[in-house]
PDB file of C-alpha atoms in Angstrom:
ATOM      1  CA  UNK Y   1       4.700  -1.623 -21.097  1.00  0.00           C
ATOM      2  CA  UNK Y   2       4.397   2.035 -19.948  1.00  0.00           C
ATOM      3  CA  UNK Y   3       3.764   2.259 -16.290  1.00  0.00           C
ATOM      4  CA  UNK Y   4       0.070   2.282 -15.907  1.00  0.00           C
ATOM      5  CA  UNK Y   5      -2.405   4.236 -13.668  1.00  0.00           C
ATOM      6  CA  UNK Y   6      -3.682   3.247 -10.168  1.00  0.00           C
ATOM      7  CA  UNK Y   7      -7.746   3.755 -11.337  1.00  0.00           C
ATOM      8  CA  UNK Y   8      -6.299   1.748 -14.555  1.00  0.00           C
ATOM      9  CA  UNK Y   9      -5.488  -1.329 -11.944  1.00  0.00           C
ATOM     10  CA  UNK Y  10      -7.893  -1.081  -9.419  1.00  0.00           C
ATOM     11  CA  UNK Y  11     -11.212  -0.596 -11.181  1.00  0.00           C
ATOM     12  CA  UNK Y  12     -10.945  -3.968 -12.833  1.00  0.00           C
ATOM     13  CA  UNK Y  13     -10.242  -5.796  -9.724  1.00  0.00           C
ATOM     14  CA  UNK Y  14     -13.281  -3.959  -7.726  1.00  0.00           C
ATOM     15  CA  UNK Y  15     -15.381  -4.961 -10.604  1.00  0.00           C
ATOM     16  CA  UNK Y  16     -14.538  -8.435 -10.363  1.00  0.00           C
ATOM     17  CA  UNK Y  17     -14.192  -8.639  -6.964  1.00  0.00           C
ATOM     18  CA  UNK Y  18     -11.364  -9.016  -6.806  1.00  0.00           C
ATOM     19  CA  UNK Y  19      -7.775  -7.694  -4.417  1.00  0.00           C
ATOM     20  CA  UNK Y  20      -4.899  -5.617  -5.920  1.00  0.00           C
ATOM     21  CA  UNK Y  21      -1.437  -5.996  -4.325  1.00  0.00           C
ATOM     22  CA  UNK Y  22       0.115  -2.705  -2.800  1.00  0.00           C
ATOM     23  CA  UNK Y  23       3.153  -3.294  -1.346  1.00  0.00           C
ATOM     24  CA  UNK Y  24       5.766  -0.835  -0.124  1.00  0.00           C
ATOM     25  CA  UNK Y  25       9.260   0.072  -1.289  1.00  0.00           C
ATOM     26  CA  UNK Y  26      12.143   1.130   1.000  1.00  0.00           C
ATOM     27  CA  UNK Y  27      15.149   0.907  -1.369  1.00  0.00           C
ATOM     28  CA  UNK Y  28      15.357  -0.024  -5.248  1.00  0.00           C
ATOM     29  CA  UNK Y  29      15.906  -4.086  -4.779  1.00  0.00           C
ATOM     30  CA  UNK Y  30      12.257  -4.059  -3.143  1.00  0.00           C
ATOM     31  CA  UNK Y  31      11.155  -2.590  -6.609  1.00  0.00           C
ATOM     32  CA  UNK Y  32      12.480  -5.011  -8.705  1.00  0.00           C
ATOM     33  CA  UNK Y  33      11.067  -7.587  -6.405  1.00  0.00           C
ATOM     34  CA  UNK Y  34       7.898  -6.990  -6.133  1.00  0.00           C
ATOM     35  CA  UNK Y  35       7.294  -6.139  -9.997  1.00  0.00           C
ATOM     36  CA  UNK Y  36       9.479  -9.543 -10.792  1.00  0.00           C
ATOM     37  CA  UNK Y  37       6.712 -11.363  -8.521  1.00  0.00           C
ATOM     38  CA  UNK Y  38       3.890  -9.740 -10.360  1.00  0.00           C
ATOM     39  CA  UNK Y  39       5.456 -10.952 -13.557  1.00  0.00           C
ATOM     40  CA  UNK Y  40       5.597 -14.240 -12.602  1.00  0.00           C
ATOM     41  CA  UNK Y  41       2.102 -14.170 -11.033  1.00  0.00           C
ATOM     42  CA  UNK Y  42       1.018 -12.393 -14.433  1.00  0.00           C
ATOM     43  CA  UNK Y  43      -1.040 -10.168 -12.130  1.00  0.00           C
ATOM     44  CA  UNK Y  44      -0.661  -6.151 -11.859  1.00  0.00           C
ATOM     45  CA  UNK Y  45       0.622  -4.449  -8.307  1.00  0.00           C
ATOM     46  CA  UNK Y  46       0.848  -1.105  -7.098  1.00  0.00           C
ATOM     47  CA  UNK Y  47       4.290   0.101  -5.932  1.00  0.00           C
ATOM     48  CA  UNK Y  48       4.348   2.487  -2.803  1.00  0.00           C
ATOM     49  CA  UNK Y  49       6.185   4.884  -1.616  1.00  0.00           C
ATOM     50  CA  UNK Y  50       5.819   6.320   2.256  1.00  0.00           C
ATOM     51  CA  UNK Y  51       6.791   9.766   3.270  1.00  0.00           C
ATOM     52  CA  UNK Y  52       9.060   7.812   5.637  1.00  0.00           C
ATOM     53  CA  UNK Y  53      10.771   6.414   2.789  1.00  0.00           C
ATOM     54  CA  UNK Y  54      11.447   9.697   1.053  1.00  0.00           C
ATOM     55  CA  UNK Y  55      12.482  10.975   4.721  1.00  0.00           C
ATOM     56  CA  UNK Y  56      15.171   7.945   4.690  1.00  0.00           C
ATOM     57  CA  UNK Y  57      16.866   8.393   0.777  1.00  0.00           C
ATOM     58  CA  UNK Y  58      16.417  12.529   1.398  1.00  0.00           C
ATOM     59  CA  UNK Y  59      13.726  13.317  -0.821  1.00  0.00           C
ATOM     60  CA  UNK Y  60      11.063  11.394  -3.005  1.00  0.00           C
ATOM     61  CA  UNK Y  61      12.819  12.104  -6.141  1.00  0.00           C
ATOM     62  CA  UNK Y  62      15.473   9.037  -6.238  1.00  0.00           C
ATOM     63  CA  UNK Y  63      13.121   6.239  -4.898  1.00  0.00           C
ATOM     64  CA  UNK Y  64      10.428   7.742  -6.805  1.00  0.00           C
ATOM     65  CA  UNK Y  65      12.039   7.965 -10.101  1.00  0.00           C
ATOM     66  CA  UNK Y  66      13.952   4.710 -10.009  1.00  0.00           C
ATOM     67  CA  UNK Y  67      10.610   2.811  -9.071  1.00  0.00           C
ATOM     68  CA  UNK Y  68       9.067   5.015 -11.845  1.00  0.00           C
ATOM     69  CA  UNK Y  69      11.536   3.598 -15.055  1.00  0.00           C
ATOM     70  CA  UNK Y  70      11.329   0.129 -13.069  1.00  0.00           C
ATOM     71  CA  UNK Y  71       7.330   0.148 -13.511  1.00  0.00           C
ATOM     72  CA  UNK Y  72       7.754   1.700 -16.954  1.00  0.00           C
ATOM     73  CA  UNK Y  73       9.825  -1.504 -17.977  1.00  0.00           C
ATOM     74  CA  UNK Y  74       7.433  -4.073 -16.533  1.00  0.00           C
ATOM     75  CA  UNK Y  75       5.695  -6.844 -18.405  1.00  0.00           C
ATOM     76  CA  UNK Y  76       2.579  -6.486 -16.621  1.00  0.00           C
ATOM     77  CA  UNK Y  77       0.769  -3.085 -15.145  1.00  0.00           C
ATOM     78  CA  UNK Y  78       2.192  -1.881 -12.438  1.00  0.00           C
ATOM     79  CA  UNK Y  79       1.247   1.846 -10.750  1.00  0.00           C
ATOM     80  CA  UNK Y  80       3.482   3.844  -8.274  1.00  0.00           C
ATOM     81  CA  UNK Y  81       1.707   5.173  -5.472  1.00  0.00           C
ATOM     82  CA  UNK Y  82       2.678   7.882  -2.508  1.00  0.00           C
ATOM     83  CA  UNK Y  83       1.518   6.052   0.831  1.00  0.00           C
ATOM     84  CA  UNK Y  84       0.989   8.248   4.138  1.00  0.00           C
ATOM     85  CA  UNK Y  85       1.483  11.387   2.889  1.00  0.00           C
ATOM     86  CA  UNK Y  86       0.952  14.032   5.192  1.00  0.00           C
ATOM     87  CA  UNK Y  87       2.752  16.864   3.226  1.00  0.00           C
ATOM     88  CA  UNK Y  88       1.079  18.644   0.815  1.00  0.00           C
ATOM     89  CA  UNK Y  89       4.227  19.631  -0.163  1.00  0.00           C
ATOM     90  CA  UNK Y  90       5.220  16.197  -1.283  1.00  0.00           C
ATOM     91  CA  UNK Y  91       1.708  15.125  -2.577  1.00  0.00           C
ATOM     92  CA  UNK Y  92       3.043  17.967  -5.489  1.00  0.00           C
ATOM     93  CA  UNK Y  93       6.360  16.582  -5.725  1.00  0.00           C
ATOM     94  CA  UNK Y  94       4.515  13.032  -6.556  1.00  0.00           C
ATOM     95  CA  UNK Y  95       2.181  14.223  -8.594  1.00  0.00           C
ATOM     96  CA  UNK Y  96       4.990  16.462 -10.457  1.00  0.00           C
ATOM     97  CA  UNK Y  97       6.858  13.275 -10.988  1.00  0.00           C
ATOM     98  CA  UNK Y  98       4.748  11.216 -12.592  1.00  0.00           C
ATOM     99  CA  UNK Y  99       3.156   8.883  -9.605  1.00  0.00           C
ATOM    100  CA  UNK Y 100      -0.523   8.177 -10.444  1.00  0.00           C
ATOM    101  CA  UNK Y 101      -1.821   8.181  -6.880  1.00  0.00           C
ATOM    102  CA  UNK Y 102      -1.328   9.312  -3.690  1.00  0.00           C
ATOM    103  CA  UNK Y 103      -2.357   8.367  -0.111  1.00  0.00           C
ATOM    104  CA  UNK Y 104      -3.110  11.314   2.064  1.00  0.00           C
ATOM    105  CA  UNK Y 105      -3.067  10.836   5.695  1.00  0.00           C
ATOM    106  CA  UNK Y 106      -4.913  13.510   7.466  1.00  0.00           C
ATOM    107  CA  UNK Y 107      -6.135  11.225  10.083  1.00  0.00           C
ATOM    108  CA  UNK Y 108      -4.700  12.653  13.106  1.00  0.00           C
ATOM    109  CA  UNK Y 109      -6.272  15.949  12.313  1.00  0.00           C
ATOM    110  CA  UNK Y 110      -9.881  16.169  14.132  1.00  0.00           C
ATOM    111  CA  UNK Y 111     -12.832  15.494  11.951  1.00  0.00           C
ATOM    112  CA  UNK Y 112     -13.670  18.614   9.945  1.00  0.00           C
ATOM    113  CA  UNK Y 113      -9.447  19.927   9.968  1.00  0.00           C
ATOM    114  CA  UNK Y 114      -9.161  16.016   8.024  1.00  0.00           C
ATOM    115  CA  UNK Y 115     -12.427  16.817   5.619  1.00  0.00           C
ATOM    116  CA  UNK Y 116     -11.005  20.194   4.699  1.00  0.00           C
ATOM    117  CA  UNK Y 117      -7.098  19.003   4.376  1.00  0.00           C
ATOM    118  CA  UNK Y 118      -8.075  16.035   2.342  1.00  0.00           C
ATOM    119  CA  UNK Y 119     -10.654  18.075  -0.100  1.00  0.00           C
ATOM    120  CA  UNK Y 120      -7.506  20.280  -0.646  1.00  0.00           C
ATOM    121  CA  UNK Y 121      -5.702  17.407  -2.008  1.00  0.00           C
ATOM    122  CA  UNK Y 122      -8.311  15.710  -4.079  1.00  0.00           C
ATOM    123  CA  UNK Y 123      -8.766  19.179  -5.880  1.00  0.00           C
ATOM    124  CA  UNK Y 124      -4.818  19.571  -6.338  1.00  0.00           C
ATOM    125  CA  UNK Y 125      -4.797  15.575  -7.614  1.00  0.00           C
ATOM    126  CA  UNK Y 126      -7.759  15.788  -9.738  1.00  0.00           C
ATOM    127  CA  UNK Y 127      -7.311  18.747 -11.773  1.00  0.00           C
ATOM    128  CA  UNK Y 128      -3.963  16.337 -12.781  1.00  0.00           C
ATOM    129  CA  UNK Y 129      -5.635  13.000 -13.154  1.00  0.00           C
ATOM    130  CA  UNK Y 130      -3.836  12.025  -9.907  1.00  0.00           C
ATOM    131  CA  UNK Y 131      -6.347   9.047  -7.756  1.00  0.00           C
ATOM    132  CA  UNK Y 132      -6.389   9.971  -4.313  1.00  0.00           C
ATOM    133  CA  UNK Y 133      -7.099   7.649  -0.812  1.00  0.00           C
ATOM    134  CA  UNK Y 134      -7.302   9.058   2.111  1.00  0.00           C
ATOM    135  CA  UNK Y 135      -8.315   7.935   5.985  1.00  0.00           C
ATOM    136  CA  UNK Y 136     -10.766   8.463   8.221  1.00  0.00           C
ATOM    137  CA  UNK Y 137      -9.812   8.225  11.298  1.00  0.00           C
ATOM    138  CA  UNK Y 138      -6.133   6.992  12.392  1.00  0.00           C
ATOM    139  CA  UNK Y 139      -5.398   3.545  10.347  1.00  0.00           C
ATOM    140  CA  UNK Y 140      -2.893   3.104  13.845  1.00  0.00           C
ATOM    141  CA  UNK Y 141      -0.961   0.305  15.199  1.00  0.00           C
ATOM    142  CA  UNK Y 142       0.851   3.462  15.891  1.00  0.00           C
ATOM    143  CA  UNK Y 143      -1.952   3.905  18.757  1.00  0.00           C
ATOM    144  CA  UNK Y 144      -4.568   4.682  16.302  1.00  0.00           C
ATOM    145  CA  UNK Y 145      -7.716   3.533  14.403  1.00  0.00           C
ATOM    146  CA  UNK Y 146      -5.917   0.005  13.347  1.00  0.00           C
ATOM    147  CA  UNK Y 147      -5.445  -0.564  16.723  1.00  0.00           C
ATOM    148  CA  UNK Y 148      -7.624  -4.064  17.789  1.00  0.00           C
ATOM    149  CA  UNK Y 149     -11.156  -2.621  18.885  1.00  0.00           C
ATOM    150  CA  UNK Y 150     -11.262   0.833  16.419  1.00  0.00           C
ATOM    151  CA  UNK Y 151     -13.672   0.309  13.686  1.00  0.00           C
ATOM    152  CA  UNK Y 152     -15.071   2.614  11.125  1.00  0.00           C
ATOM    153  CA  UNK Y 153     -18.459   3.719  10.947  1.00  0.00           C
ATOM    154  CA  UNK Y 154     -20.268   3.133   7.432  1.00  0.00           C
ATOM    155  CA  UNK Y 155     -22.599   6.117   7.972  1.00  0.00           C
ATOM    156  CA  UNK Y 156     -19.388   8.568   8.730  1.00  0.00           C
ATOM    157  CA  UNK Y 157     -17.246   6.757   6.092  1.00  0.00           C
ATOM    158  CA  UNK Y 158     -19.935   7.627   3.611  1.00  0.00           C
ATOM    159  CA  UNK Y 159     -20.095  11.212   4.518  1.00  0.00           C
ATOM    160  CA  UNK Y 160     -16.490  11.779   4.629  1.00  0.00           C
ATOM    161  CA  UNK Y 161     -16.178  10.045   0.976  1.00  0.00           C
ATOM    162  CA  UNK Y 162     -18.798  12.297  -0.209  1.00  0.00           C
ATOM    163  CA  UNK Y 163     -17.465  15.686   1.886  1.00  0.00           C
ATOM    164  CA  UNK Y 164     -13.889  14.981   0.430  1.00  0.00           C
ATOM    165  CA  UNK Y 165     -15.146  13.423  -3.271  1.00  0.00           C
ATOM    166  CA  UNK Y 166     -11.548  10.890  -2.747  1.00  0.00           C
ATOM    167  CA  UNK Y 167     -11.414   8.098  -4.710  1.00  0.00           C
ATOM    168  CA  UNK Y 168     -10.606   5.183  -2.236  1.00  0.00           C
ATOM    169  CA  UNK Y 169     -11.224   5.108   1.850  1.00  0.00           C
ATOM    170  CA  UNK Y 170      -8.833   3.166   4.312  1.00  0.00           C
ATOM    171  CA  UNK Y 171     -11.179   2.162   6.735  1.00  0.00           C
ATOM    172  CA  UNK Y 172     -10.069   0.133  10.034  1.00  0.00           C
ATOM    173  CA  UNK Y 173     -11.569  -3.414  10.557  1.00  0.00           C
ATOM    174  CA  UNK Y 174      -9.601  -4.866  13.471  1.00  0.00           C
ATOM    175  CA  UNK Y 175      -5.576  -4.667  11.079  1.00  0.00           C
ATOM    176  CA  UNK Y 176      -3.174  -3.191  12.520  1.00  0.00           C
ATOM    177  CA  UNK Y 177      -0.011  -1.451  11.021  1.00  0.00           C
ATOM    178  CA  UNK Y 178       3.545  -2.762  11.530  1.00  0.00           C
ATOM    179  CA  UNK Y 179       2.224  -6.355  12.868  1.00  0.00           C
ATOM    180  CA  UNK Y 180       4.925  -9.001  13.155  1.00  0.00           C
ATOM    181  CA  UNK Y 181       2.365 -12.055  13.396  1.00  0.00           C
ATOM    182  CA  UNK Y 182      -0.152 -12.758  11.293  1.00  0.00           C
ATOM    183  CA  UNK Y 183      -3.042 -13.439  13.371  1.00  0.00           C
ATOM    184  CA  UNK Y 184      -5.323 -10.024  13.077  1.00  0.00           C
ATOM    185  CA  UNK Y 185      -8.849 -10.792  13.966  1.00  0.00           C
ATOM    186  CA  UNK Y 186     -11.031  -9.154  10.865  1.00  0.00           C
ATOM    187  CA  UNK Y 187     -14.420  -7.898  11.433  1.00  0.00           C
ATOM    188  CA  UNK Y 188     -15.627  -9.100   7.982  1.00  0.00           C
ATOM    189  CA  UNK Y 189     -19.346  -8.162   8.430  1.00  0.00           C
ATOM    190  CA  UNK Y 190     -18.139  -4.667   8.975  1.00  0.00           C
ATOM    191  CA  UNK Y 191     -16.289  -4.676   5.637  1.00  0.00           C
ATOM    192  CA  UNK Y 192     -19.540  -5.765   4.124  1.00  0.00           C
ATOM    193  CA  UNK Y 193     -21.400  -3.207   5.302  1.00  0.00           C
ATOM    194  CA  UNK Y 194     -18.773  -0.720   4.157  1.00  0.00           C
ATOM    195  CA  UNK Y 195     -18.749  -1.559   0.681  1.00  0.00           C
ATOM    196  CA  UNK Y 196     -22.864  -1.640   0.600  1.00  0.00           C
ATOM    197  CA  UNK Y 197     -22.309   2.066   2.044  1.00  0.00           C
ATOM    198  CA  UNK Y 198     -19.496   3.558  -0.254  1.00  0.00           C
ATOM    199  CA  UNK Y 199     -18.878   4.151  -3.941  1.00  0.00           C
ATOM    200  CA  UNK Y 200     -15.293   4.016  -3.830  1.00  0.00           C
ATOM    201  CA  UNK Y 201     -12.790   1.277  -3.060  1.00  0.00           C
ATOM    202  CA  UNK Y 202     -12.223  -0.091   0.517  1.00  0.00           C
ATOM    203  CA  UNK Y 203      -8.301  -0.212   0.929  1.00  0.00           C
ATOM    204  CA  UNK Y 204      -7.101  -2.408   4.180  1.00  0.00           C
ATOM    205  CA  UNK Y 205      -3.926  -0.847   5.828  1.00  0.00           C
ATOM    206  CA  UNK Y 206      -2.250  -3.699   7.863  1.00  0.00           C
ATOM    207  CA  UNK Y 207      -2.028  -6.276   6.070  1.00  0.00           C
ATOM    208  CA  UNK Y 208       0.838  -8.046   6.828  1.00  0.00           C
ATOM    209  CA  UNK Y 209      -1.065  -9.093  10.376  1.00  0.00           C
ATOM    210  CA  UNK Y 210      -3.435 -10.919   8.155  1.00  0.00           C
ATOM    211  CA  UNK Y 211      -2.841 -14.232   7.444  1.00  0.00           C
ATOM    212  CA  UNK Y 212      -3.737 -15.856   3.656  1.00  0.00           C
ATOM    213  CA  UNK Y 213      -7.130 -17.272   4.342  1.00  0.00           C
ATOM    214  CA  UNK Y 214      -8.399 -13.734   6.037  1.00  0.00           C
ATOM    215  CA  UNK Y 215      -6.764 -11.640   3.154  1.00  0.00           C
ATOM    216  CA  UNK Y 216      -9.366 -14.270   0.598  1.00  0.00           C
ATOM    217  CA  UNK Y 217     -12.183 -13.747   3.215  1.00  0.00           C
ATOM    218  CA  UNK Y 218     -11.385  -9.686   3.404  1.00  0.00           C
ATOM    219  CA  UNK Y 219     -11.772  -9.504  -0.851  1.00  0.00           C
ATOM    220  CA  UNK Y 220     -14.633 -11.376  -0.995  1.00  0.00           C
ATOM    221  CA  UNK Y 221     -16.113  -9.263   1.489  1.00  0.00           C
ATOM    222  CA  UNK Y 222     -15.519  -5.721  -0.474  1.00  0.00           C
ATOM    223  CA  UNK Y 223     -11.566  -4.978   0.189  1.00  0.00           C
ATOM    224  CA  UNK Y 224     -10.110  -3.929  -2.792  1.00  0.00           C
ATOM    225  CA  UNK Y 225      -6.295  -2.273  -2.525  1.00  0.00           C
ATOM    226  CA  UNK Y 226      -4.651  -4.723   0.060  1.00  0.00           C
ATOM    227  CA  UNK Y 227      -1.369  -3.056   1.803  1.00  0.00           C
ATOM    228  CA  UNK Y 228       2.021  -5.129   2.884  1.00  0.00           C
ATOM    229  CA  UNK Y 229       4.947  -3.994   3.901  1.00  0.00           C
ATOM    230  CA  UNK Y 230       5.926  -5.242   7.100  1.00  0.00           C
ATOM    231  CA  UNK Y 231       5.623  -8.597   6.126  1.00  0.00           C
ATOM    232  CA  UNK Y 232       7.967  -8.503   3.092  1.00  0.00           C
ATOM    233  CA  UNK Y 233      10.488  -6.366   5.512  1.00  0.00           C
ATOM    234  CA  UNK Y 234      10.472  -9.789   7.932  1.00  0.00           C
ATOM    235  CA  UNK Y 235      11.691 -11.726   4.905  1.00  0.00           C
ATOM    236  CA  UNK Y 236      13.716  -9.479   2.781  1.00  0.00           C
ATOM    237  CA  UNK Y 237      15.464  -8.801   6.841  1.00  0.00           C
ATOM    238  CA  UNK Y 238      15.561 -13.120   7.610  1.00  0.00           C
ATOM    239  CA  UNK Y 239      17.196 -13.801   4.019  1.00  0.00           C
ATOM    240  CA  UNK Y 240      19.954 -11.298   4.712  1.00  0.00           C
ATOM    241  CA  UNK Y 241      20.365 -12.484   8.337  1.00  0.00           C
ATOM    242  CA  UNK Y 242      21.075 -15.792   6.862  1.00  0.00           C
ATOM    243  CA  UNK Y 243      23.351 -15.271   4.127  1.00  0.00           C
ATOM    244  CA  UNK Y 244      25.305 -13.464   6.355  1.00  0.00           C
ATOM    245  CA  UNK Y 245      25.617 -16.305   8.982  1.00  0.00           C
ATOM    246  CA  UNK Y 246      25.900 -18.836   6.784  1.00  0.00           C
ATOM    247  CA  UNK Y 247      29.185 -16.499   4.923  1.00  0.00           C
ATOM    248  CA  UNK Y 248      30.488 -13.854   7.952  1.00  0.00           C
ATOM    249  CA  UNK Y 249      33.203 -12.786   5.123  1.00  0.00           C
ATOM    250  CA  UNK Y 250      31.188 -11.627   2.431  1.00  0.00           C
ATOM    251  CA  UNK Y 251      31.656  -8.194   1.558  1.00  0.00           C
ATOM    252  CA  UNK Y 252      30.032  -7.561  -1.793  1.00  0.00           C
ATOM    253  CA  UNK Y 253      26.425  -6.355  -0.872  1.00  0.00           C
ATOM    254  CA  UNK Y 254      24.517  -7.875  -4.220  1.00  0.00           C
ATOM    255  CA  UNK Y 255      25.747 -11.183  -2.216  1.00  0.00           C
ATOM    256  CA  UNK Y 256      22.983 -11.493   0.031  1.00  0.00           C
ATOM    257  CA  UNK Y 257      20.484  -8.319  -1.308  1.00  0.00           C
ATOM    258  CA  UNK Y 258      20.191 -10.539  -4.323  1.00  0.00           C
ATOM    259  CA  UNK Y 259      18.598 -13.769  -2.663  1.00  0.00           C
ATOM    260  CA  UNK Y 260      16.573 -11.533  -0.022  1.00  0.00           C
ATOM    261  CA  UNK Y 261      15.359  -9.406  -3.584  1.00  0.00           C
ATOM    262  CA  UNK Y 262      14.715 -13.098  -4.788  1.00  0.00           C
ATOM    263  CA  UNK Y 263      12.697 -14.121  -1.606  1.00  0.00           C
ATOM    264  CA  UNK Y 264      10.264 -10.873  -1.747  1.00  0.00           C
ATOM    265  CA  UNK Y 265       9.785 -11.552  -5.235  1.00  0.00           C
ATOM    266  CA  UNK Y 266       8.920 -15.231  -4.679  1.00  0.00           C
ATOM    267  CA  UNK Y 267       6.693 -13.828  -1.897  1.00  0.00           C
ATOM    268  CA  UNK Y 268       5.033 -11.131  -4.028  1.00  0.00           C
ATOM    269  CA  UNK Y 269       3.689 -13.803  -6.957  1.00  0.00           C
ATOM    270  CA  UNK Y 270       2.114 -16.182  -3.902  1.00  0.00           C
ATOM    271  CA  UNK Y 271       0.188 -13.143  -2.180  1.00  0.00           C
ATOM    272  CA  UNK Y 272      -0.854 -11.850  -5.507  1.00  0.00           C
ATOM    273  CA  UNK Y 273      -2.470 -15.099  -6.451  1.00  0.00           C
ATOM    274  CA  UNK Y 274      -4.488 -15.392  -2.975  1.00  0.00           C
ATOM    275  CA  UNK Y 275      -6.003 -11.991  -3.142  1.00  0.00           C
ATOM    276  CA  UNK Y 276      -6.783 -12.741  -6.657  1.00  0.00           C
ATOM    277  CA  UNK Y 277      -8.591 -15.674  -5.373  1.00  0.00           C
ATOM    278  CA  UNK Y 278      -6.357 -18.030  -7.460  1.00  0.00           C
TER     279      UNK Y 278
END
């Protein structure tokens, strides 16, 4: 089916309470995984693309458009997504090439600087039907607002949402970006209170810290776009250590990128399921 729009996947789920998948792609076999897995979980995802990515492959263009004609060609819906963008530049270059959302990072800009750099966007998006999240605050692990302790005020998180009229809020809750262990400690009563204070979707950066039973708990609570992209790194990066110790002569590269593109996918349908509370 043609690739389908990010509002098109996540308004459903928010209505039934539901999470949505957004996982991130670093090269093209993390595409194909993560749409195979939402084929076999019969469930839609959103594909993602960091400015670090496009930083890494030179542009956005070839990661972009490959993960474009990949979601085009999927059985189920499947959106592609600009994470972290703190280019304006490159929020155009998405939008010109056909992504359906972007991510806009103006978090480590002071309060007012982020309001007025992120109402910016939303005006450039909207006028093209492009969905845009954005962050109050730093989402960290990198020393910021995911950092254990940082929390998001409701009564801020409301204003900002209204002040910048984006149409989904990161908020931090106690994740934390680039965790390695999956032991985050959620403050779930703040989510609550979040999603009684906003009318847009809460989006939890940090999710690969969270372990299955807290991603269920972090739904149910009011998170809607879930994001995980360490965590699928750790496996594709494990599958690919092994095939390569277990055959130290293998040269061809689809050798052992196929089974780690295998083990993502495999990874992809199971996560999908829990945060559809399956």
């Amino acid at each position: 089916m043609p690739y389908s729009t990010t509002d098109d996947i996540i308004g459903p789920a928010r209505a039934a309470n539901t999470g949505v998948g957004a996982f991130n792609v670093v090269q093209i076999e993390h595409a194909e995984a993560i749409v195979t897995g939402a084929e076999r979980a019969g469930l839609p995802v959103i594909l993602q693309i960091s400015e670090n990515t496009a930083r890494y492959h030179g542009s956005l263009a070839p990661i972009g458009l490959a993960s474009l004609a990949i979601a085009n060609a999927a059985a189920v819906p499947v959106s592609v997504h600009l994470d972290h963008a703190e280019s304006a530049q490159l929020v155009s270059e998405a939008v010109e090439l056909g992504f359906t959302s972007v991510m806009f990072d103006g978090s480590k800009l002071p309060y007012d600087a982020n309001v007025a750099a992120t109402r910016v966007i939303t005006d450039l998006c909207h006028r093209a039907d492009v969905w845009v999240e954005a962050e109050l605050g730093e989402v960290g692990g990198k020393d910021g607002a995911h950092a254990p302790g940082v929390r998001t005020d409701p009564e801020e998180a409301r204003a900002f949402a209204a002040a910048t009229a984006v149409d989904a809020l990161a908020v931090a809750v106690g994740s934390s970006h680039a965790m390695l262990t999956r032991d985050a400690a959620l403050d779930f009563d703040l989510i609550a209170r979040l999603q009684d204070a906003l009318d847009v979707p809460l989006v939890l950066h940090g999710s690969s810290g969270v372990d299955d039973a807290d991603l269920a708990k972090a739904v149910a609570a009011g998170m809607t776009k879930v994001n995980i992209s360490t965590h699928l790194n750790k496996l594709f990066t494990r599958s690919v250590r092994e095939r390569l110790e277990a055959s130290p002569t293998v040269a061809d590269p689809r050798k052992y990128l196929g089974p780690a593109r295998d083990a993502v996918a495999a990874e992809v349908a199971r996560l999908l399921n829990v945060l559809a509370g399956r």
